[in-house]
Amino acid sequence: MAGESHHNHSHGIDGDDNGYKGLNYLIVRPENGGIRDLLRYTVWSDVGCGLRFLESSDEDVAIGEAADHRLVILVSIIARKVIAVLGKPMEWAGYLVDFILNLLSQNGELTGLVYNFVHGKVVVPQRGTETFISTIGHIDGRIDLFMGKSSGEDVNGSVSGETRLKIELGNRAFMDLCIMASKLAYENAKMHFVDFYDCWNDFQKEMSTQVFILCDKPEDANLILISFRGTEPFDADDWITDFDYSWYEIPELGKVHMGFLEALGLGNRTDAVTFQNHLLQVKNTKLPTSEGNKSSSSNTYLGQGRRGWGQSSDSGEPSAIGGKVIPPEMVEKTAYYVVRSRLKGLLEEHKNAKFVVTGHSLGGALAILFPTILVLHEEMEMMDRLLGVHTFGQPRIGNRQLGNFMENHLDNPVPKYFRVVYCNDLVPRLPCDDKTFLYKHFGVCLYYDSRYNDRIVKEEPNRNYFGITYLIPDYLNAVWELIRSLTMGYKYGPEYKEGWFSLMVRVMGLALPGISAHCPTDYVNSVRLGEERISHSEF
């Protein structure tokens, strides 16, 4: 019956042997139309030209999207076309910048480099080694946790015991742990206290999703932390994903950003049926709708990856997903299955542990999407041990229905999902949102202004970034951030002093303020200098 189900899905027809309605999807394909089509769609609102850029399971869906959401689809098409053209130059620039930054840092900056050159002792940086630092690491070189704990030490000193873990959620020290872990996810697999994974993105056809897992102590751990890597500054594919408008609809769950599903390894838009194969693992059972409605052990679900509770991953057996057999090597390569398998083993090994998921930028989107898919797959034993999700500068991942669905699982008995947004950061305003638009944020938003004053809001100000009203304030604020960066070290201490490369990024931010505001520097500063919140009663 799998073939019939696939046929129904591709044509948006209701009904299949699993009792699910045919799924809807929309894919924005900038490469399918030309400049003339784009102009006609932009200037004359020619829906027919707009449709050339869209692929959908249902023609009516595509027509409705092209007519109702023309502006935001145009933003997605134009931004992705421009980024695609700049893709190779961005990649080359990234390699050059990384090389120069590491050449300077590994040789004692400019004077040391000159000295080593004269004496024939120049250290040539090698990508992938322990001493090679990412661009993000050079923008913000801090590696110590709040209150002086080193990231290389046992983090149990900062977070220990179930009682304290509950208190720490929303607390400055706990948030600092999360933002530092999010920042370290950009680095190489060189930290002795982590499992670091490079995972396969089947659409991009490369190992483009990075994630690491750590425990607060090697035995009887209380905390397991999962951190997804965010958008690389010079990675065109990452930025294209952030600007993508494509979505995939899951019954009872909602519409989910297709690019983020692909980054987790849960499908490939070149064959939209693959999303159904990965996502609809629960057969003949209704999705739970509240935290208290857990699946029973008799429910059948397929495609758990390679490892159950403590099960070895060495069996070599293929996994069945949606009626198809997925080769073990592919299950092992993709982020969702890798992390879920490893997490199950750790939770079995550490009986008292709970887990936290975190990430900055694109990593934040994957951080909240991971438990979302766990709920979809009825992994309620695992969800019972979720302590929380902390994201920083995270883009939107789906529609209002998705948010309402997940809030039922993340708000009881206390909020578990915290979304931190700094000032006019561009990425949390993506993909765009308006009164009728698809993408909506959910969860508790802790918003920091440019003076690191915080407040709890439902949605950050200027939620679409491109509003004319905020144009002048955004540029004035970028000037203020540059001036402020010159005095941070004097006002708050040497750990807040920004280096020359960070200052250059601030200068570049004068052209597009939302980009420089996205750097982890201001997120670390916000957490450390902003107001401390301990009690959940505030939320």
Coordinates of C-alpha atoms in Angstrom, one line a residue:
M1 CA 0.0 0.0 0.0
A2 CA 3.0 2.3 0.2
G3 CA 2.8 3.1 -3.4
E4 CA -0.8 4.2 -3.1
S5 CA 0.0 6.3 -0.1
H6 CA 2.8 8.0 -2.0
H7 CA 0.5 8.7 -5.0
N8 CA -2.1 10.2 -2.8
H9 CA 0.4 12.4 -1.1
S10 CA 1.9 13.8 -4.3
H11 CA -1.6 14.9 -5.5
G12 CA -2.9 16.1 -2.2
I13 CA -5.7 13.4 -2.2
D14 CA -7.3 12.5 1.1
G15 CA -7.0 9.0 2.5
D16 CA -4.4 6.2 2.7
D17 CA -4.0 2.9 4.4
N18 CA -2.7 4.6 7.6
G19 CA -5.8 6.7 8.0
Y20 CA -4.0 10.0 7.3
K21 CA -5.1 12.6 4.9
G22 CA -2.8 13.3 1.9
L23 CA -0.2 15.8 3.0
N24 CA 0.3 19.3 1.5
Y25 CA 3.6 20.9 0.8
L26 CA 4.9 24.0 -1.0
I27 CA 8.4 24.4 -2.3
V28 CA 9.8 27.7 -3.5
R29 CA 12.3 27.1 -6.3
P30 CA 14.0 30.4 -7.4
E31 CA 15.9 28.5 -10.1
N32 CA 12.6 27.7 -12.0
G33 CA 11.9 31.2 -13.2
G34 CA 13.8 34.0 -14.8
I35 CA 14.2 37.7 -14.3
R36 CA 11.2 38.5 -16.6
D37 CA 9.0 36.2 -14.5
L38 CA 10.2 37.9 -11.3
L39 CA 9.5 41.4 -12.7
R40 CA 6.1 40.5 -13.9
Y41 CA 5.3 38.9 -10.6
T42 CA 6.7 41.9 -8.7
V43 CA 5.3 44.8 -10.7
W44 CA 2.1 43.5 -12.2
S45 CA 1.2 40.9 -9.6
D46 CA 1.1 38.3 -12.3
V47 CA 0.2 35.1 -10.4
G48 CA 1.0 32.9 -13.4
C49 CA 4.6 34.1 -13.4
G50 CA 4.8 33.6 -9.6
L51 CA 3.6 30.0 -10.0
R52 CA 6.7 29.2 -12.1
F53 CA 8.7 29.6 -8.9
L54 CA 6.4 27.3 -6.8
E55 CA 5.9 23.6 -6.6
S56 CA 3.1 22.2 -4.6
S57 CA 1.1 19.0 -3.8
D58 CA -2.1 21.0 -4.8
E59 CA -2.4 23.6 -7.5
D60 CA -4.9 25.5 -5.5
V61 CA -2.5 25.8 -2.6
A62 CA 0.2 27.2 -4.9
I63 CA -2.2 29.7 -6.5
G64 CA -3.4 30.9 -3.1
E65 CA 0.2 31.3 -1.8
A66 CA 1.3 33.1 -4.9
A67 CA -1.7 35.6 -4.7
D68 CA -1.9 36.1 -0.9
H69 CA 1.8 36.1 0.1
R70 CA 3.4 37.7 -2.9
L71 CA 5.7 40.1 -1.0
V72 CA 7.2 37.5 1.3
I73 CA 7.6 35.0 -1.5
L74 CA 9.4 37.7 -3.5
V75 CA 11.7 38.3 -0.5
S76 CA 12.5 34.6 -0.3
I77 CA 13.1 34.3 -4.1
I78 CA 15.3 37.4 -4.5
A79 CA 17.3 36.8 -1.3
R80 CA 18.0 33.2 -2.3
K81 CA 18.9 34.1 -5.9
V82 CA 21.4 36.7 -4.7
I83 CA 22.9 34.4 -2.1
A84 CA 23.2 31.6 -4.6
V85 CA 25.1 33.9 -7.0
L86 CA 27.4 34.9 -4.2
G87 CA 27.7 31.3 -2.9
K88 CA 31.2 30.5 -4.3
P89 CA 32.7 34.0 -3.5
M90 CA 31.3 33.6 0.0
E91 CA 32.9 30.2 0.4
W92 CA 36.2 31.5 -0.9
A93 CA 36.0 34.5 1.3
G94 CA 35.3 32.3 4.3
Y95 CA 38.3 30.2 3.7
L96 CA 40.5 33.2 3.2
V97 CA 39.2 35.0 6.4
D98 CA 39.5 31.8 8.5
F99 CA 43.0 31.3 7.2
I100 CA 44.1 34.9 7.9
L101 CA 42.5 34.9 11.4
N102 CA 44.1 31.7 12.4
L103 CA 47.5 32.6 10.8
L104 CA 47.5 35.7 13.0
S105 CA 46.2 34.1 16.2
Q106 CA 48.6 31.1 16.0
N107 CA 51.6 33.3 15.3
G108 CA 51.0 35.9 18.1
E109 CA 49.1 38.4 15.9
L110 CA 50.8 40.7 13.4
T111 CA 54.1 41.4 15.3
G112 CA 54.5 37.7 16.1
L113 CA 53.8 36.7 12.5
V114 CA 56.5 39.2 11.2
Y115 CA 59.0 37.8 13.8
N116 CA 58.2 34.2 12.9
F117 CA 58.5 35.0 9.2
V118 CA 61.9 36.6 9.6
H119 CA 63.1 33.5 11.6
G120 CA 61.4 31.0 9.4
K121 CA 59.1 29.7 12.1
V122 CA 55.7 30.7 10.7
V123 CA 52.9 28.4 11.9
V124 CA 50.6 27.5 9.1
P125 CA 47.0 26.8 10.3
Q126 CA 45.4 23.5 9.4
R127 CA 41.6 23.4 9.2
G128 CA 40.2 20.6 11.5
T129 CA 43.0 20.7 14.0
E130 CA 42.6 21.5 17.7
T131 CA 44.1 25.0 17.3
F132 CA 42.0 26.0 14.3
I133 CA 39.2 28.4 15.5
S134 CA 36.1 29.3 13.5
T135 CA 35.1 32.8 12.4
I136 CA 32.5 32.9 15.2
G137 CA 35.2 31.9 17.7
H138 CA 37.4 34.9 16.5
I139 CA 34.4 37.3 16.8
D140 CA 33.9 36.2 20.4
G141 CA 36.8 34.3 21.9
R142 CA 35.3 33.7 25.4
I143 CA 35.2 30.1 26.5
D144 CA 34.7 30.4 30.2
L145 CA 31.3 29.9 31.7
F146 CA 29.6 32.4 34.0
M147 CA 31.2 32.8 37.4
G148 CA 34.5 31.7 36.0
K149 CA 33.9 28.1 35.2
S150 CA 36.1 26.9 32.4
S151 CA 34.3 25.2 29.5
G152 CA 36.9 22.4 29.7
E153 CA 36.1 21.6 33.3
D154 CA 33.3 19.5 34.7
V155 CA 30.2 21.6 34.2
N156 CA 28.6 19.8 37.2
G157 CA 29.9 22.7 39.3
S158 CA 27.5 25.0 37.5
V159 CA 24.6 22.7 37.2
S160 CA 24.1 19.8 39.6
G161 CA 21.2 17.9 41.1
E162 CA 17.6 17.7 39.9
T163 CA 16.3 20.3 42.3
R164 CA 18.9 22.8 41.2
L165 CA 18.3 22.0 37.6
K166 CA 14.7 23.1 37.9
I167 CA 15.8 26.4 39.5
E168 CA 18.5 27.0 36.9
L169 CA 16.1 26.9 34.0
G170 CA 15.7 30.6 33.1
N171 CA 18.6 31.5 35.4
R172 CA 21.6 33.5 34.2
A173 CA 24.1 30.7 34.9
F174 CA 22.1 28.1 33.1
M175 CA 21.4 30.4 30.1
D176 CA 25.1 31.2 30.0
L177 CA 25.9 27.4 29.8
C178 CA 23.5 27.2 26.9
I179 CA 24.8 30.1 24.9
M180 CA 28.4 29.0 25.4
A181 CA 27.5 25.5 24.2
S182 CA 25.7 27.0 21.2
K183 CA 28.9 29.0 20.4
L184 CA 31.2 26.0 20.9
A185 CA 29.1 24.1 18.3
Y186 CA 30.7 26.2 15.6
E187 CA 34.1 24.7 16.5
N188 CA 35.8 21.5 15.5
A189 CA 35.4 18.1 17.2
K190 CA 38.3 18.8 19.5
M191 CA 36.8 19.1 22.9
H192 CA 37.5 16.0 25.0
F193 CA 34.2 16.2 26.9
V194 CA 31.8 15.9 23.9
D195 CA 30.5 13.6 21.3
F196 CA 30.7 15.7 18.1
Y197 CA 28.8 14.6 14.9
D198 CA 28.9 15.8 11.3
C199 CA 25.6 14.7 9.9
W200 CA 24.3 14.2 6.4
N201 CA 21.9 16.6 4.7
D202 CA 20.5 14.6 1.8
F203 CA 19.3 17.7 -0.1
Q204 CA 22.6 19.5 0.1
K205 CA 24.4 16.2 -0.4
E206 CA 27.0 17.0 2.3
M207 CA 27.8 16.7 6.0
S208 CA 26.4 20.1 6.7
T209 CA 24.6 19.6 10.1
Q210 CA 26.8 19.7 13.1
V211 CA 25.8 18.8 16.7
F212 CA 27.5 17.8 19.9
I213 CA 26.4 16.1 23.1
L214 CA 27.9 16.4 26.6
C215 CA 27.1 15.2 30.1
D216 CA 27.8 17.2 33.2
K217 CA 29.9 14.3 34.6
P218 CA 31.0 10.9 33.3
E219 CA 29.0 8.8 35.8
D220 CA 25.5 9.3 37.2
A221 CA 25.1 12.5 35.3
N222 CA 22.3 14.9 36.0
L223 CA 22.4 16.9 32.8
I224 CA 22.8 15.9 29.1
L225 CA 23.2 18.9 26.8
I226 CA 22.6 18.8 23.1
S227 CA 23.9 21.7 21.0
F228 CA 23.2 22.2 17.3
R229 CA 25.5 24.4 15.2
G230 CA 24.0 27.5 13.7
T231 CA 24.4 29.5 10.5
E232 CA 28.0 29.8 9.4
P233 CA 28.8 33.4 8.4
F234 CA 30.2 32.4 4.9
D235 CA 27.9 29.4 4.2
A236 CA 25.5 30.3 1.4
D237 CA 23.4 27.1 2.0
D238 CA 22.8 28.1 5.6
W239 CA 21.6 31.5 4.7
I240 CA 19.5 30.2 1.8
T241 CA 17.8 27.9 4.4
D242 CA 17.1 30.8 6.7
F243 CA 15.4 32.7 3.9
D244 CA 13.5 29.7 2.5
Y245 CA 9.7 29.8 2.6
S246 CA 9.1 26.2 1.7
W247 CA 6.9 24.2 4.0
Y248 CA 5.6 20.7 4.6
E249 CA 2.3 20.1 6.4
I250 CA 1.9 17.2 8.9
P251 CA -1.7 16.4 10.0
E252 CA -2.6 17.5 13.5
L253 CA 0.9 19.0 13.9
G254 CA 1.0 21.8 11.4
K255 CA 3.2 23.3 8.7
V256 CA 6.9 22.9 9.2
H257 CA 9.9 24.7 7.5
M258 CA 11.1 22.2 4.9
G259 CA 14.8 23.4 5.0
F260 CA 15.0 22.7 8.7
L261 CA 13.5 19.2 8.2
E262 CA 16.1 18.5 5.6
A263 CA 18.9 19.7 7.9
L264 CA 17.7 17.2 10.5
G265 CA 17.8 14.5 7.8
L266 CA 14.0 14.0 7.7
G267 CA 13.4 14.3 3.9
N268 CA 14.6 15.7 0.6
R269 CA 12.5 18.2 -1.5
T270 CA 13.7 16.5 -4.7
D271 CA 11.3 13.7 -3.7
A272 CA 8.7 15.1 -1.4
V273 CA 7.4 11.7 -0.5
T274 CA 10.6 11.2 1.6
F275 CA 9.2 13.6 4.2
Q276 CA 6.2 11.4 4.7
N277 CA 8.4 8.3 4.9
H278 CA 10.4 9.8 7.8
L279 CA 7.7 11.8 9.6
L280 CA 4.7 9.5 9.6
Q281 CA 6.2 6.7 11.7
V282 CA 3.2 6.3 13.9
K283 CA 0.7 3.9 12.4
N284 CA -2.9 3.4 13.4
T285 CA -2.8 5.7 16.4
K286 CA -3.8 9.3 17.0
L287 CA -1.2 11.9 17.7
P288 CA -1.2 13.0 21.4
T289 CA -2.6 16.4 22.0
S290 CA -1.4 17.2 25.5
E291 CA 1.4 16.5 27.9
G292 CA -0.7 14.1 29.8
N293 CA -1.8 12.1 26.8
K294 CA 1.1 9.7 26.3
S295 CA 1.3 6.9 23.9
S296 CA 1.1 3.4 25.4
S297 CA 3.8 0.8 25.0
S298 CA 1.5 -1.1 22.7
N299 CA 1.5 1.6 20.0
T300 CA 3.6 0.7 17.0
Y301 CA 6.1 3.1 15.5
L302 CA 8.7 2.4 12.9
G303 CA 12.1 3.8 12.1
Q304 CA 13.5 4.4 15.6
G305 CA 17.0 4.6 14.1
R306 CA 19.6 2.1 15.1
R307 CA 19.3 2.1 18.9
G308 CA 16.5 1.7 21.4
W309 CA 16.9 2.1 25.2
G310 CA 20.5 1.0 25.6
Q311 CA 20.3 -1.2 22.4
S312 CA 23.6 -1.5 20.6
S313 CA 23.9 0.2 17.2
D314 CA 26.0 -2.7 15.9
S315 CA 23.1 -4.9 14.7
G316 CA 23.4 -3.8 11.1
E317 CA 19.7 -4.2 10.6
P318 CA 18.0 -1.6 8.3
S319 CA 15.3 0.6 9.7
A320 CA 11.7 0.6 8.3
I321 CA 10.3 4.1 7.8
G322 CA 6.8 4.6 6.4
G323 CA 6.9 1.2 4.7
K324 CA 10.3 1.8 3.1
V325 CA 13.6 0.3 4.2
I326 CA 16.2 2.9 5.0
P327 CA 19.8 1.6 4.8
P328 CA 21.6 1.7 8.2
E329 CA 24.4 3.9 6.9
M330 CA 21.9 6.6 6.0
V331 CA 20.1 6.4 9.4
E332 CA 23.5 6.7 11.1
K333 CA 24.4 9.8 9.1
T334 CA 21.4 12.0 9.7
A335 CA 21.2 14.3 12.6
Y336 CA 17.8 13.4 14.0
Y337 CA 18.5 9.7 14.1
V338 CA 22.1 10.1 15.3
V339 CA 21.0 12.3 18.2
R340 CA 18.0 10.3 19.1
S341 CA 19.9 7.1 19.2
R342 CA 22.7 8.5 21.3
L343 CA 20.4 10.3 23.6
K344 CA 18.4 7.1 24.3
G345 CA 21.6 5.3 25.2
L346 CA 22.7 8.2 27.6
L347 CA 19.3 8.4 29.3
E348 CA 19.4 4.6 29.9
E349 CA 23.0 4.9 31.2
H350 CA 22.3 8.0 33.4
K351 CA 19.0 7.1 35.2
N352 CA 18.6 10.5 36.9
A353 CA 19.6 12.7 34.0
K354 CA 17.5 15.1 32.1
F355 CA 18.4 16.7 28.8
V356 CA 18.5 20.2 27.4
V357 CA 18.6 21.2 23.7
T358 CA 20.2 24.4 22.6
G359 CA 21.5 26.3 19.6
H360 CA 22.2 29.7 18.0
S361 CA 20.6 30.8 14.7
L362 CA 19.9 27.8 12.5
G363 CA 21.0 25.7 15.4
G364 CA 18.2 27.1 17.5
A365 CA 15.6 26.1 14.8
L366 CA 17.0 22.5 14.9
A367 CA 17.0 22.6 18.7
I368 CA 13.3 23.2 19.0
L369 CA 12.4 21.0 16.0
F370 CA 14.2 18.0 17.5
P371 CA 11.8 17.6 20.4
T372 CA 8.9 18.4 18.1
I373 CA 9.7 15.3 16.0
L374 CA 10.1 13.3 19.2
V375 CA 6.6 14.2 20.1
L376 CA 5.4 13.4 16.6
H377 CA 7.1 9.9 16.9
E378 CA 5.5 9.4 20.4
E379 CA 8.9 9.3 22.2
M380 CA 7.1 10.3 25.4
E381 CA 9.5 8.5 27.7
M382 CA 12.2 10.8 26.3
M383 CA 10.1 13.9 26.4
D384 CA 9.3 13.2 30.1
R385 CA 13.0 13.8 30.7
L386 CA 13.3 17.0 28.7
L387 CA 14.4 19.7 31.0
G388 CA 14.2 22.5 28.5
V389 CA 15.0 24.1 25.2
H390 CA 17.0 27.3 25.0
T391 CA 17.6 29.0 21.7
F392 CA 19.4 32.2 20.7
G393 CA 18.6 34.2 17.5
Q394 CA 16.4 31.4 16.2
P395 CA 14.4 31.7 13.0
R396 CA 10.7 30.6 12.8
I397 CA 10.1 26.9 12.2
G398 CA 6.4 26.7 11.4
N399 CA 2.9 28.0 11.6
R400 CA 0.6 28.8 14.5
Q401 CA -0.9 25.3 14.6
L402 CA 2.6 23.9 15.2
G403 CA 3.2 26.4 18.0
N404 CA -0.1 25.6 19.7
F405 CA 0.6 21.8 19.4
M406 CA 4.1 22.1 21.0
E407 CA 3.1 24.5 23.7
N408 CA 0.8 21.8 25.1
H409 CA 3.9 19.7 25.6
L410 CA 6.4 22.4 26.7
D411 CA 4.4 24.5 29.1
N412 CA 3.3 22.0 31.7
P413 CA 3.9 22.1 34.6
V414 CA 6.3 24.9 33.9
P415 CA 7.6 26.5 30.6
K416 CA 10.4 24.6 29.0
Y417 CA 11.0 26.5 25.8
F418 CA 12.9 29.8 26.0
R419 CA 13.7 31.9 23.0
V420 CA 16.3 34.6 23.5
V421 CA 16.4 37.5 20.9
Y422 CA 18.9 40.4 20.9
C423 CA 17.7 43.8 19.7
N424 CA 17.4 44.0 15.9
D425 CA 18.9 40.6 15.0
L426 CA 17.7 39.8 11.5
V427 CA 17.5 36.0 11.7
P428 CA 14.6 35.8 14.3
R429 CA 12.6 37.8 11.9
L430 CA 12.9 35.1 9.2
P431 CA 11.0 33.7 7.5
C432 CA 8.7 36.8 7.4
D433 CA 5.4 37.0 9.2
D434 CA 2.3 39.1 8.9
K435 CA -1.4 38.9 9.9
T436 CA -2.1 36.1 7.4
F437 CA 1.3 34.7 6.9
L438 CA 2.4 31.1 7.7
Y439 CA 5.4 31.4 10.0
K440 CA 4.9 32.2 13.7
H441 CA 7.1 32.1 16.7
F442 CA 6.0 30.4 19.9
G443 CA 7.4 29.8 23.4
V444 CA 8.6 32.3 25.9
C445 CA 10.6 35.1 24.2
L446 CA 13.2 37.0 26.3
Y447 CA 14.0 40.1 24.4
Y448 CA 17.1 42.2 25.0
D449 CA 17.5 45.8 23.7
S450 CA 20.9 47.3 22.8
R451 CA 21.5 48.3 26.4
Y452 CA 21.0 44.7 27.5
N453 CA 17.7 45.5 29.2
D454 CA 15.4 42.6 29.0
R455 CA 11.7 42.0 28.9
I456 CA 9.4 39.1 28.2
V457 CA 7.3 39.5 25.1
K458 CA 5.1 37.3 22.8
E459 CA 7.0 38.6 19.7
E460 CA 10.1 40.7 19.2
P461 CA 9.6 44.3 18.0
N462 CA 9.7 44.9 14.2
R463 CA 8.9 41.2 13.7
N464 CA 9.7 41.3 9.9
Y465 CA 12.8 43.5 10.1
F466 CA 12.1 45.2 6.8
G467 CA 9.6 47.6 8.1
I468 CA 10.2 51.3 7.0
T469 CA 9.3 52.5 10.5
Y470 CA 12.3 50.8 12.0
L471 CA 14.8 51.7 9.2
I472 CA 16.4 54.8 10.7
P473 CA 16.4 53.4 14.3
D474 CA 18.1 50.3 13.0
Y475 CA 21.0 52.3 11.5
L476 CA 21.3 54.6 14.5
N477 CA 21.4 51.6 16.7
A478 CA 24.2 50.1 14.6
V479 CA 26.2 53.3 15.1
W480 CA 25.6 53.1 18.9
E481 CA 26.7 49.4 19.0
L482 CA 29.9 50.3 17.3
I483 CA 30.6 53.1 19.8
R484 CA 29.6 50.9 22.7
S485 CA 32.0 48.1 21.5
L486 CA 34.9 50.5 21.9
T487 CA 34.1 51.1 25.6
M488 CA 32.8 47.6 26.8
G489 CA 36.2 46.6 28.1
Y490 CA 36.6 49.7 30.2
K491 CA 33.0 49.6 31.6
Y492 CA 32.5 45.9 32.3
G493 CA 36.0 44.4 32.4
P494 CA 38.6 42.8 30.1
E495 CA 36.4 39.8 29.2
Y496 CA 34.0 42.2 27.5
K497 CA 36.7 43.9 25.4
E498 CA 36.1 43.3 21.7
G499 CA 39.0 42.5 19.3
W500 CA 39.8 44.1 16.0
F501 CA 37.9 41.5 14.0
S502 CA 34.7 42.0 16.1
L503 CA 35.0 45.7 15.6
M504 CA 35.3 45.1 11.8
V505 CA 32.0 43.1 12.0
R506 CA 30.4 46.1 13.8
V507 CA 31.6 48.4 11.0
M508 CA 30.1 46.0 8.4
G509 CA 26.9 46.1 10.5
L510 CA 26.5 49.8 9.5
A511 CA 25.5 48.5 6.0
L512 CA 23.1 45.8 7.2
P513 CA 22.5 46.2 11.0
G514 CA 20.6 42.9 11.5
I515 CA 23.6 40.8 10.4
S516 CA 26.1 42.1 13.0
A517 CA 23.5 41.9 15.7
H518 CA 23.2 38.2 15.0
C519 CA 26.7 37.4 16.2
P520 CA 26.9 35.5 19.5
T521 CA 28.8 38.3 21.2
D522 CA 25.7 40.3 22.1
Y523 CA 23.9 37.2 23.2
V524 CA 26.7 36.3 25.6
N525 CA 26.7 39.9 26.8
S526 CA 22.9 39.9 27.2
V527 CA 22.8 36.8 29.3
R528 CA 25.7 38.0 31.5
L529 CA 24.8 41.7 31.8
G530 CA 21.0 41.4 31.7
E531 CA 18.6 40.9 34.5
E532 CA 18.7 37.5 36.2
R533 CA 15.5 35.5 36.2
I534 CA 15.1 32.5 38.5
S535 CA 11.5 32.0 39.2
H536 CA 9.1 30.4 36.7
S537 CA 6.3 32.5 38.2
E538 CA 7.5 35.4 36.0
F539 CA 6.5 33.4 32.9

